[in-house]
């Protein structure tokens, strides 16, 4: 369970980093950063949802 908590924290940090990268790309007009941030954001959100479903199924009696 400790590994899943660490992984969840890591996903949260990566999602936050993608949001910051996207914001920086928008303000500096570097749209390749925005596309990379959207791509990363989709991947990390999907992985986070998968992890949350796995934890939910593990905790059910």
Tab-separated table of C-alpha atoms in Angstrom:
chain	number	residue	atom	x	y	z
A	1	UNK	CA	0.000	0.000	0.000
A	2	UNK	CA	2.947	2.313	0.674
A	3	UNK	CA	4.036	1.964	-2.950
A	4	UNK	CA	0.586	2.977	-4.174
A	5	UNK	CA	0.609	6.080	-1.969
A	6	UNK	CA	4.036	7.021	-3.328
A	7	UNK	CA	2.856	6.398	-6.896
A	8	UNK	CA	-0.254	8.515	-6.332
A	9	UNK	CA	1.895	11.363	-5.005
A	10	UNK	CA	4.215	11.057	-7.988
A	11	UNK	CA	1.265	11.191	-10.402
A	12	UNK	CA	-0.047	14.299	-8.630
A	13	UNK	CA	3.332	16.010	-9.001
A	14	UNK	CA	3.518	15.068	-12.684
A	15	UNK	CA	-0.007	16.373	-13.301
A	16	UNK	CA	0.912	19.630	-11.565
A	17	UNK	CA	4.105	19.846	-13.642
A	18	UNK	CA	2.144	19.335	-16.854
A	19	UNK	CA	-0.239	22.124	-15.880
A	20	UNK	CA	2.694	24.461	-15.175
A	21	UNK	CA	4.345	23.476	-18.487
A	22	UNK	CA	1.112	24.146	-20.372
A	23	UNK	CA	0.659	27.517	-18.701
A	24	UNK	CA	4.244	28.485	-19.510
A	25	UNK	CA	3.768	27.395	-23.096
A	26	UNK	CA	0.630	29.489	-23.441
A	27	UNK	CA	2.135	32.634	-21.948
A	28	UNK	CA	5.362	32.361	-23.990
A	29	UNK	CA	3.543	31.255	-27.169
A	30	UNK	CA	5.447	27.947	-27.366
A	31	UNK	CA	2.622	25.712	-28.503
A	32	UNK	CA	4.837	22.622	-28.665
A	33	UNK	CA	5.067	22.871	-24.860
A	34	UNK	CA	1.288	23.031	-24.688
A	35	UNK	CA	0.927	19.918	-26.842
A	36	UNK	CA	3.495	18.048	-24.729
A	37	UNK	CA	1.701	19.142	-21.562
A	38	UNK	CA	-1.683	17.984	-22.871
A	39	UNK	CA	-0.202	14.652	-23.948
A	40	UNK	CA	1.444	14.143	-20.549
A	41	UNK	CA	-1.654	15.289	-18.719
A	42	UNK	CA	-3.861	12.758	-20.518
A	43	UNK	CA	-1.426	9.934	-19.743
A	44	UNK	CA	-0.974	10.811	-16.069
A	45	UNK	CA	-4.692	11.360	-15.455
A	46	UNK	CA	-5.465	7.986	-17.052
A	47	UNK	CA	-2.813	6.303	-14.895
A	48	UNK	CA	-4.133	8.073	-11.788
A	49	UNK	CA	-7.698	6.903	-12.492
A	50	UNK	CA	-6.445	3.351	-13.027
A	51	UNK	CA	-4.530	3.489	-9.737
A	52	UNK	CA	-7.553	4.838	-7.850
A	53	UNK	CA	-9.739	2.037	-9.233
A	54	UNK	CA	-7.124	-0.506	-8.189
A	55	UNK	CA	-6.949	0.913	-4.660
A	56	UNK	CA	-10.744	0.992	-4.417
A	57	UNK	CA	-10.974	-2.673	-5.435
A	58	UNK	CA	-8.214	-3.603	-2.992
A	59	UNK	CA	-10.009	-1.951	-0.065
A	60	UNK	CA	-13.367	-3.598	-0.727
A	61	UNK	CA	-14.038	-6.533	1.604
